[in-house]
Coordinates of C-alpha atoms in Angstrom, one line a residue:
M7 CA 103.1 60.0 103.3
K8 CA 106.7 60.5 104.2
R9 CA 107.3 64.2 104.9
I10 CA 110.4 66.3 105.4
F11 CA 110.1 68.9 108.1
I12 CA 111.9 72.2 108.1
S13 CA 113.7 73.3 111.2
A14 CA 112.1 75.5 113.8
A15 CA 114.6 78.2 113.2
I16 CA 113.8 78.3 109.5
L17 CA 110.1 78.4 110.2
L18 CA 110.7 81.4 112.5
F19 CA 112.9 83.1 109.9
L20 CA 110.3 82.7 107.2
S21 CA 107.3 83.1 109.5
I22 CA 105.4 80.5 107.6
S23 CA 104.0 77.1 108.1
C24 CA 104.8 74.6 105.4
T25 CA 101.2 73.4 105.1
K26 CA 101.0 70.9 102.4
L27 CA 98.2 69.1 100.5
D28 CA 95.8 67.3 102.8
D29 CA 97.6 64.3 104.2
E30 CA 94.7 62.0 103.5
I31 CA 95.3 62.4 99.7
F32 CA 98.7 60.8 100.0
D33 CA 99.0 58.9 103.3
N34 CA 98.1 55.5 101.7
I35 CA 100.7 55.8 98.9
P36 CA 104.2 54.4 99.7
A37 CA 106.8 57.0 99.6
D38 CA 109.0 55.0 97.2
K39 CA 106.0 54.7 94.8
Y40 CA 104.9 58.3 94.7
P41 CA 104.6 60.0 92.3
E42 CA 103.8 57.2 89.7
N43 CA 102.5 59.6 87.0
D44 CA 102.2 63.1 85.9
I45 CA 98.7 63.6 87.5
Q46 CA 100.1 62.6 90.9
A47 CA 103.1 64.9 90.4
K48 CA 100.8 67.8 89.4
L49 CA 98.7 67.3 92.6
M50 CA 101.8 68.1 94.6
V51 CA 102.3 71.5 93.1
V52 CA 99.0 72.9 94.2
P53 CA 100.5 74.6 97.3
T54 CA 103.2 76.3 95.3
Y55 CA 100.7 77.9 93.0
G56 CA 98.3 78.4 95.9
V57 CA 100.6 81.1 97.4
L58 CA 99.5 83.4 94.5
Q59 CA 96.0 83.4 95.9
Y60 CA 97.1 85.8 98.6
M61 CA 99.0 88.3 96.4
L62 CA 96.0 90.7 96.0
D63 CA 94.2 90.8 99.3
D64 CA 94.1 89.6 102.8
G65 CA 91.3 87.1 103.0
N66 CA 91.9 85.2 106.2
N67 CA 95.6 84.9 105.6
N68 CA 98.1 87.0 107.6
D69 CA 100.4 87.3 104.6
G70 CA 97.7 88.4 102.1
G71 CA 97.4 91.5 100.0
C72 CA 100.9 92.7 100.5
W73 CA 102.4 92.4 97.0
W74 CA 99.6 94.4 95.3
Y75 CA 99.6 97.2 98.0
A76 CA 103.4 97.5 97.8
Q77 CA 103.3 97.9 94.0
E78 CA 100.3 100.1 93.6
V79 CA 99.8 102.2 96.7
T80 CA 103.4 103.3 96.6
S81 CA 103.0 104.5 93.0
D82 CA 101.7 107.5 91.2
E83 CA 98.6 105.7 89.9
M84 CA 96.3 105.3 92.8
T85 CA 95.8 106.2 96.4
A86 CA 94.1 105.1 99.6
P87 CA 93.0 108.4 101.1
T88 CA 92.1 108.6 104.8
R89 CA 88.4 109.5 104.8
K90 CA 88.0 111.0 108.4
T91 CA 88.4 107.9 110.5
D92 CA 87.8 105.5 107.6
W93 CA 91.0 104.1 106.0
D94 CA 93.2 105.4 108.7
D95 CA 94.4 102.0 109.9
G96 CA 97.2 103.4 112.0
G97 CA 98.5 105.4 109.0
K98 CA 99.7 102.3 107.1
W99 CA 98.2 103.5 103.8
R100 CA 99.8 107.0 104.2
A101 CA 103.2 105.4 104.9
L102 CA 103.0 103.5 101.6
H103 CA 101.8 106.6 99.7
K104 CA 104.4 108.9 101.2
H105 CA 107.3 106.4 101.1
T106 CA 107.8 106.6 104.9
W107 CA 107.7 102.9 105.6
D108 CA 110.1 101.2 107.9
K109 CA 111.1 97.7 109.0
N110 CA 107.9 97.3 111.0
T111 CA 105.4 98.3 108.2
E112 CA 102.8 95.6 107.9
T113 CA 102.8 95.3 104.1
I114 CA 106.5 94.9 104.0
N115 CA 106.4 92.2 106.7
R116 CA 103.7 90.2 105.0
M117 CA 105.2 90.4 101.6
W118 CA 108.5 89.0 102.8
A119 CA 106.8 86.1 104.5
L120 CA 104.5 85.4 101.5
F121 CA 107.3 85.2 98.9
Y122 CA 109.4 82.9 101.1
R123 CA 106.4 80.7 101.6
G124 CA 106.3 80.3 97.9
V125 CA 110.0 79.5 97.8
V126 CA 109.7 76.9 100.5
E127 CA 106.7 75.2 98.8
A128 CA 108.6 75.0 95.6
N129 CA 111.8 73.7 97.2
D130 CA 109.8 71.0 99.0
V131 CA 108.2 69.7 95.8
I132 CA 111.4 69.9 93.7
E133 CA 113.3 67.8 96.2
Y134 CA 110.5 65.3 96.7
L135 CA 110.1 64.8 92.9
M136 CA 113.8 64.6 92.0
P137 CA 114.1 60.8 92.4
G138 CA 111.4 60.4 89.7
A139 CA 113.0 62.9 87.3
G140 CA 113.6 60.1 84.8
N141 CA 109.9 60.2 84.0
P142 CA 109.5 63.0 81.4
D143 CA 106.2 64.2 83.0
V144 CA 107.8 64.4 86.4
A145 CA 110.9 66.2 84.9
A146 CA 108.5 68.7 83.3
T147 CA 106.8 69.3 86.6
I148 CA 110.2 69.9 88.3
A149 CA 111.1 72.4 85.7
Q150 CA 107.8 74.2 86.3
M151 CA 108.4 74.3 90.0
K152 CA 111.9 75.7 89.4
T153 CA 110.3 78.4 87.3
M154 CA 107.8 79.2 90.1
R155 CA 110.7 79.3 92.6
A156 CA 112.4 81.8 90.2
Y157 CA 109.2 83.8 90.1
Y158 CA 109.1 84.2 93.9
Y159 CA 112.8 85.1 94.0
Y160 CA 112.3 87.6 91.2
L161 CA 109.7 89.2 93.5
L162 CA 112.1 89.1 96.4
I163 CA 115.0 90.8 94.5
D164 CA 112.7 93.3 92.9
N165 CA 111.3 94.4 96.3
Y166 CA 114.1 93.7 98.7
G167 CA 117.4 93.6 96.8
D168 CA 119.9 91.3 98.6
V169 CA 118.1 88.4 100.3
P170 CA 118.9 84.8 101.3
Y171 CA 118.9 82.5 98.3
V172 CA 118.0 79.0 99.5
T173 CA 117.3 76.2 97.0
S174 CA 117.2 73.3 99.4
F175 CA 114.4 72.1 101.6
A176 CA 115.8 69.3 103.7
N177 CA 119.2 70.9 104.1
A178 CA 118.2 74.5 104.3
P179 CA 120.4 76.4 106.7
D180 CA 119.0 77.5 110.1
M181 CA 120.4 81.0 109.7
P182 CA 120.8 81.7 106.0
V183 CA 123.0 84.7 105.0
K184 CA 122.0 87.2 102.4
E185 CA 123.2 86.8 98.8
T186 CA 123.6 89.8 96.5
R187 CA 120.9 90.8 94.2
L188 CA 123.3 90.4 91.3
N189 CA 124.2 86.8 92.1
I190 CA 120.6 85.8 92.6
Y191 CA 119.7 87.5 89.3
N192 CA 122.4 85.5 87.5
S193 CA 121.3 82.3 89.2
L194 CA 117.7 82.8 88.2
I195 CA 118.6 83.4 84.6
E196 CA 120.8 80.4 84.5
D197 CA 118.3 78.1 86.2
M198 CA 115.4 79.2 84.1
E199 CA 117.2 79.0 80.8
E200 CA 118.5 75.5 81.6
N201 CA 115.0 74.3 82.3
L202 CA 113.2 76.0 79.4
P203 CA 113.4 72.9 77.1
L204 CA 111.4 70.9 79.7
I205 CA 108.6 73.5 80.1
P206 CA 105.5 72.5 78.2
T207 CA 104.3 74.9 75.5
A208 CA 100.5 74.6 76.0
T209 CA 99.2 74.7 79.5
S210 CA 96.4 76.3 81.4
K211 CA 96.9 80.0 82.1
T212 CA 97.2 79.2 85.8
T213 CA 100.3 76.9 85.5
V214 CA 103.8 77.4 84.1
G215 CA 104.0 77.1 80.4
K216 CA 106.6 78.4 77.9
G217 CA 104.6 81.7 77.6
M218 CA 104.9 82.3 81.4
A219 CA 108.6 81.3 81.4
F220 CA 109.4 83.5 78.4
S221 CA 107.5 86.4 80.0
L222 CA 109.4 86.1 83.3
L223 CA 112.7 86.0 81.5
A224 CA 111.7 89.1 79.5
K225 CA 110.9 90.9 82.8
L226 CA 114.2 89.8 84.3
Y227 CA 116.1 91.1 81.3
L228 CA 114.0 94.3 81.0
N229 CA 115.0 95.1 84.6
A230 CA 118.5 93.8 84.3
E231 CA 120.1 97.3 84.7
V232 CA 118.3 97.7 88.1
Y233 CA 119.1 94.2 89.3
S234 CA 122.6 93.8 88.0
G235 CA 123.9 97.2 86.8
T236 CA 124.1 96.0 83.2
A237 CA 121.3 96.6 80.7
Q238 CA 120.1 93.7 78.6
W239 CA 117.6 95.3 76.3
A240 CA 118.3 93.0 73.3
K241 CA 117.7 89.9 75.4
A242 CA 114.5 91.4 76.8
E243 CA 113.3 92.0 73.3
A244 CA 114.3 88.5 72.3
Y245 CA 112.1 86.9 75.0
C246 CA 109.2 89.2 74.1
D247 CA 109.6 87.8 70.6
S248 CA 109.6 84.3 72.0
V249 CA 106.2 85.0 73.6
I250 CA 104.9 86.6 70.4
N251 CA 106.2 83.8 68.2
L252 CA 104.4 81.1 70.2
G253 CA 101.3 82.3 68.4
L254 CA 99.1 81.4 71.4
Y255 CA 98.3 85.0 72.5
S256 CA 96.6 88.0 71.0
L257 CA 95.0 91.3 72.0
E258 CA 91.3 91.2 72.7
A259 CA 89.1 93.5 70.6
D260 CA 87.5 95.0 73.7
V261 CA 89.7 96.7 76.2
L262 CA 87.7 95.3 79.1
A263 CA 87.6 91.7 77.8
P264 CA 90.7 90.4 79.6
F265 CA 89.2 91.5 82.9
I266 CA 85.7 90.2 82.7
T267 CA 84.1 87.7 85.1
A268 CA 85.1 84.1 84.0
N269 CA 88.0 85.5 81.9
E270 CA 90.0 82.2 82.1
N271 CA 90.0 81.7 78.3
S272 CA 91.1 85.2 77.3
P273 CA 93.7 84.9 74.5
E274 CA 95.4 88.0 76.0
N275 CA 96.2 86.6 79.4
I276 CA 99.4 84.6 79.6
F277 CA 99.7 83.6 83.3
T278 CA 97.0 84.4 85.8
I279 CA 96.0 83.9 89.4
P280 CA 92.7 82.0 89.3
F281 CA 89.9 83.4 91.5
D282 CA 86.4 82.1 92.2
E283 CA 83.9 83.6 94.6
D284 CA 83.1 80.2 96.1
N285 CA 86.3 78.1 95.8
F286 CA 89.3 80.3 95.3
Q287 CA 88.7 83.5 97.1
H288 CA 90.5 86.7 98.2
F289 CA 90.1 89.0 95.1
N290 CA 88.2 91.8 96.7
L291 CA 89.8 95.0 95.4
H292 CA 86.3 96.1 94.2
M293 CA 85.3 96.2 97.8
R294 CA 88.2 98.5 98.6
T295 CA 87.4 101.1 95.9
L296 CA 83.6 101.2 95.5
H297 CA 81.4 103.5 97.6
Y298 CA 79.1 102.0 100.2
T299 CA 76.1 102.9 98.0
S300 CA 77.7 101.3 94.9
Q301 CA 76.1 98.2 96.3
L302 CA 73.0 99.3 94.5
T303 CA 74.8 99.9 91.2
F304 CA 75.8 96.3 90.9
A305 CA 73.1 94.7 93.1
M306 CA 75.9 93.4 95.3
T307 CA 75.3 91.2 98.3
L308 CA 77.0 93.6 100.7
K309 CA 78.2 97.2 100.9
P310 CA 81.7 98.0 99.6
W311 CA 84.2 99.9 101.8
N312 CA 84.7 103.2 100.0
G313 CA 88.5 103.5 99.9
F314 CA 90.9 103.3 96.9
A315 CA 90.8 105.8 94.0
I316 CA 92.9 106.6 91.0
M317 CA 95.0 109.7 91.5
E318 CA 93.6 112.7 89.7
A319 CA 96.7 113.4 87.7
H320 CA 96.8 109.9 86.4
Y321 CA 93.1 109.9 85.6
Y322 CA 93.7 112.9 83.3
T323 CA 96.4 111.1 81.3
Y324 CA 93.5 109.3 79.5
E325 CA 92.0 111.2 76.6
D326 CA 88.3 111.6 76.6
I327 CA 87.9 109.2 73.7
D328 CA 90.1 106.6 75.3
K329 CA 88.0 103.4 75.7
R330 CA 90.1 102.6 78.8
K331 CA 88.3 105.3 80.7
A332 CA 85.7 102.6 81.1
Y333 CA 88.0 101.4 83.9
F334 CA 86.7 104.2 86.0
L335 CA 83.4 105.4 87.6
V336 CA 83.1 109.2 87.5
G337 CA 80.1 111.6 87.8
Q338 CA 76.6 110.8 88.8
Q339 CA 76.1 107.2 89.9
Y340 CA 73.0 105.1 89.3
D341 CA 71.4 102.0 90.7
I342 CA 71.0 98.8 88.7
N343 CA 67.8 100.2 87.2
G344 CA 69.2 103.5 86.1
V345 CA 67.8 105.6 89.0
E346 CA 70.0 108.3 90.4
L347 CA 71.8 107.4 93.7
H348 CA 72.1 109.6 96.8
D349 CA 74.5 109.3 99.7
D350 CA 72.6 109.3 103.0
G351 CA 75.9 109.7 104.8
A352 CA 76.4 113.0 103.0
G353 CA 73.0 114.5 103.9
G354 CA 71.3 112.8 101.0
A355 CA 73.4 114.5 98.3
L356 CA 73.5 113.0 94.9
L357 CA 76.3 110.4 94.6
V358 CA 78.7 112.0 92.2
F359 CA 82.3 110.8 92.0
D360 CA 84.8 113.7 91.4
P361 CA 88.3 112.8 90.2
H362 CA 89.7 115.5 92.4
I363 CA 90.8 114.3 95.9
P364 CA 91.4 117.4 98.1
A365 CA 93.9 115.7 100.5
L366 CA 95.5 112.4 101.3
Q367 CA 94.2 112.7 104.9
M368 CA 90.7 114.2 105.0
D369 CA 89.7 115.1 108.5
A370 CA 86.6 116.7 110.0
S371 CA 87.4 120.0 108.3
F372 CA 86.4 118.5 105.0
T373 CA 82.8 118.2 103.9
D374 CA 81.0 114.9 103.9
V375 CA 80.8 115.1 100.1
E376 CA 84.5 115.6 99.8
V377 CA 85.3 112.8 102.2
R378 CA 82.9 110.2 100.8
M379 CA 82.8 111.0 97.1
S380 CA 86.2 112.3 96.1
G381 CA 88.2 110.2 93.6
A382 CA 87.3 108.2 90.5
R383 CA 86.6 104.6 91.4
I384 CA 88.1 101.6 89.6
V385 CA 86.1 98.9 87.9
K386 CA 88.7 97.6 85.5
F387 CA 87.9 94.1 86.6
E388 CA 84.2 93.6 85.9
V389 CA 81.9 93.7 89.0
K390 CA 79.2 91.4 87.9
R391 CA 75.6 91.8 88.9
G392 CA 75.1 90.2 92.3
A393 CA 78.8 90.4 93.1
T394 CA 79.9 89.2 96.5
I395 CA 82.9 90.1 98.6
D396 CA 85.1 88.0 96.3
L397 CA 85.3 88.3 92.5
S398 CA 85.5 85.4 90.0
N399 CA 87.8 87.2 87.6
D400 CA 91.3 85.7 87.1
Y401 CA 94.1 88.2 87.7
P402 CA 96.8 88.5 85.0
I403 CA 100.4 88.4 86.2
F404 CA 101.6 88.4 82.6
R405 CA 99.4 89.8 79.8
Y406 CA 100.1 90.0 76.0
A407 CA 99.6 93.8 76.0
D408 CA 102.4 94.1 78.5
I409 CA 104.7 92.0 76.2
L410 CA 104.0 94.4 73.3
L411 CA 104.8 97.4 75.4
M412 CA 107.9 95.7 76.8
K413 CA 109.1 95.0 73.3
A414 CA 108.5 98.6 72.3
E415 CA 110.5 99.8 75.3
A416 CA 113.4 97.5 74.6
M417 CA 113.5 98.6 71.0
I418 CA 113.4 102.3 71.9
R419 CA 116.2 101.8 74.4
Q420 CA 118.3 100.3 71.6
G421 CA 117.7 103.3 69.4
Q422 CA 115.0 101.6 67.3
N423 CA 111.4 102.7 66.6
G424 CA 108.7 101.0 68.7
D425 CA 105.7 102.9 67.4
F426 CA 104.1 99.8 65.8
Y427 CA 103.7 97.9 69.1
V428 CA 102.6 101.0 71.1
N429 CA 100.0 101.8 68.4
E430 CA 98.6 98.3 68.5
I431 CA 97.6 99.0 72.1
R432 CA 96.4 102.5 71.3
S433 CA 94.3 101.4 68.3
R434 CA 92.5 99.0 70.5
A435 CA 91.8 101.8 72.9
G436 CA 90.4 104.0 70.2
V437 CA 93.0 106.8 70.4
P438 CA 95.2 108.2 67.6
D439 CA 98.5 106.6 66.7
L440 CA 101.6 108.2 68.1
S441 CA 104.8 108.9 66.1
G442 CA 108.3 108.9 67.4
V443 CA 107.4 107.3 70.7
N444 CA 110.1 108.2 73.3
L445 CA 110.6 106.8 76.8
D446 CA 108.4 109.4 78.5
M447 CA 105.6 108.6 76.1
L448 CA 106.1 104.9 76.6
L449 CA 105.9 105.2 80.4
E450 CA 102.7 107.1 80.1
E451 CA 101.2 104.5 77.8
R452 CA 102.2 101.7 80.2
G453 CA 100.5 103.7 83.0
R454 CA 97.3 103.8 81.0
E455 CA 97.3 100.3 79.8
M456 CA 98.7 98.4 82.8
F457 CA 96.9 100.4 85.5
W458 CA 95.9 98.4 88.6
E459 CA 97.9 95.3 87.5
G460 CA 100.8 95.6 89.9
H461 CA 103.5 96.9 87.5
R462 CA 103.7 100.6 88.3
R463 CA 106.3 100.6 91.1
Q464 CA 108.7 98.5 89.0
D465 CA 108.1 100.7 85.9
L466 CA 108.8 103.9 87.8
I467 CA 112.0 102.6 89.3
R468 CA 113.2 101.3 85.9
F469 CA 112.5 104.7 84.3
G470 CA 114.1 106.7 87.2
E471 CA 110.8 108.3 88.3
Y472 CA 110.1 106.6 91.6
N473 CA 112.0 109.0 93.8
K474 CA 110.4 112.1 92.3
A475 CA 107.6 114.1 94.0
W476 CA 104.0 113.6 93.2
W477 CA 100.7 114.4 94.8
E478 CA 101.0 114.3 98.6
K479 CA 104.4 112.6 98.3
P480 CA 107.8 114.4 98.5
A481 CA 110.9 113.6 96.6
T482 CA 112.7 110.7 98.2
L483 CA 116.2 109.1 98.2
P484 CA 117.1 106.1 96.1
D485 CA 117.0 103.9 99.2
R486 CA 113.2 103.9 98.8
N487 CA 113.7 101.8 95.7
I488 CA 113.8 98.7 97.8
F489 CA 111.9 97.8 101.0
P490 CA 113.8 97.0 104.2
I491 CA 113.9 93.4 105.5
P492 CA 111.4 93.2 108.4
Q493 CA 112.7 93.8 111.9
W494 CA 111.2 90.5 113.2
A495 CA 113.1 88.6 110.6
I496 CA 116.4 90.3 111.6
D497 CA 115.7 89.6 115.2
A498 CA 115.2 85.9 114.4
N499 CA 118.3 85.8 112.1
P500 CA 120.9 88.5 112.7
N501 CA 122.6 87.5 109.5
L502 CA 119.8 89.4 107.7
G503 CA 121.0 92.7 109.2
N504 CA 124.5 92.5 107.8

């Protein structure tokens, strides 16, 4: 297959390799004949979607896990406490928690490279398919790839602000300059809205359909004041309505249903990252939160790593009757047969999870019980019996419950009443309706409903709360609202430092 190769300088700038689909799939197809149909075109898009596989955890990919850590560990929802020598990792988790990251922080470096890998993959496919754009199926695939490119740029401007905006593959500049966040934002809106008519309505939840495109536009407009300086609440609400009016999505009756194993058919999930323990791996957040002995609770094939926990203050925002408290493990723990568990590493003490975490950095002065058992653990995504290091639960990037809460927020910010949409969420959770929901109440409800789904950092910034102090994190300056461009990228391309 005829390939287009990116320059060495661009490869260094992005710190990626443009690995494509296995060459043997295409090598025997003449370049001027490919793609001949929509199936062949859709095969080409696999690498662009495949970048999403590394959004949650490392796996064996050097770019992995970075997006989720940057959105959640830096927020007021959860924490990765240092448990004596466990979870120290050179202080990288504490840097995220305390907002003391710099241009050499691992997560920030990896996230930059991962997002641009997605951009490059999309640009490559778009350019290769353009000669066949007269075919409606190919044109639809191009529109989907432009939407995926917009998604990766949305992540870039959300996390880094001003970044290079490159939409060419063959003619990409060796040393691209930064474009303003405002200009990129406007370009994304224009490009997406221009391509909306070509996006198919009904697709799988793991590819771009109108539901995904409407959701992304709703997010862009919801955060417009952050990105552009001008609020666009009415447009955000309109695109939430576009999702709702498709009639394709609905709330599950059970708060846990969108997150079960094999959740690919959930009517609540709009756009998801597909995961499978055998074939599409790297979803192992359960390993990072569960206690070593929790292996016996779920008959897991290996011991978890005893790390992440929900912050105590956030845990107590849930009422006792809130069905969403099923997201968490608290109190005495049991094995798969209901027998009380003990922690041999804590002198055989009963394994009891306490929501209270005594310190972000627990050294030898803390008891083994405090070090090993503090913090409620998270099982929002089902850990099936016999779970391995990787889960088979798809991860929602866009979920219908989020759309309802976004619509409520947009309405409140326009001076309207959003109670109905908030109470749809609360009714499902088994808690009383609220009246006169204001922005503070809305942010709290978002925190309860969208916990662990990668939204909290963005929400806190939009609500003006990200720079405030919380547990083990001092008040910070607004410059912490974006991450710095990695130093290695600036060294490779000095234009990025300007």
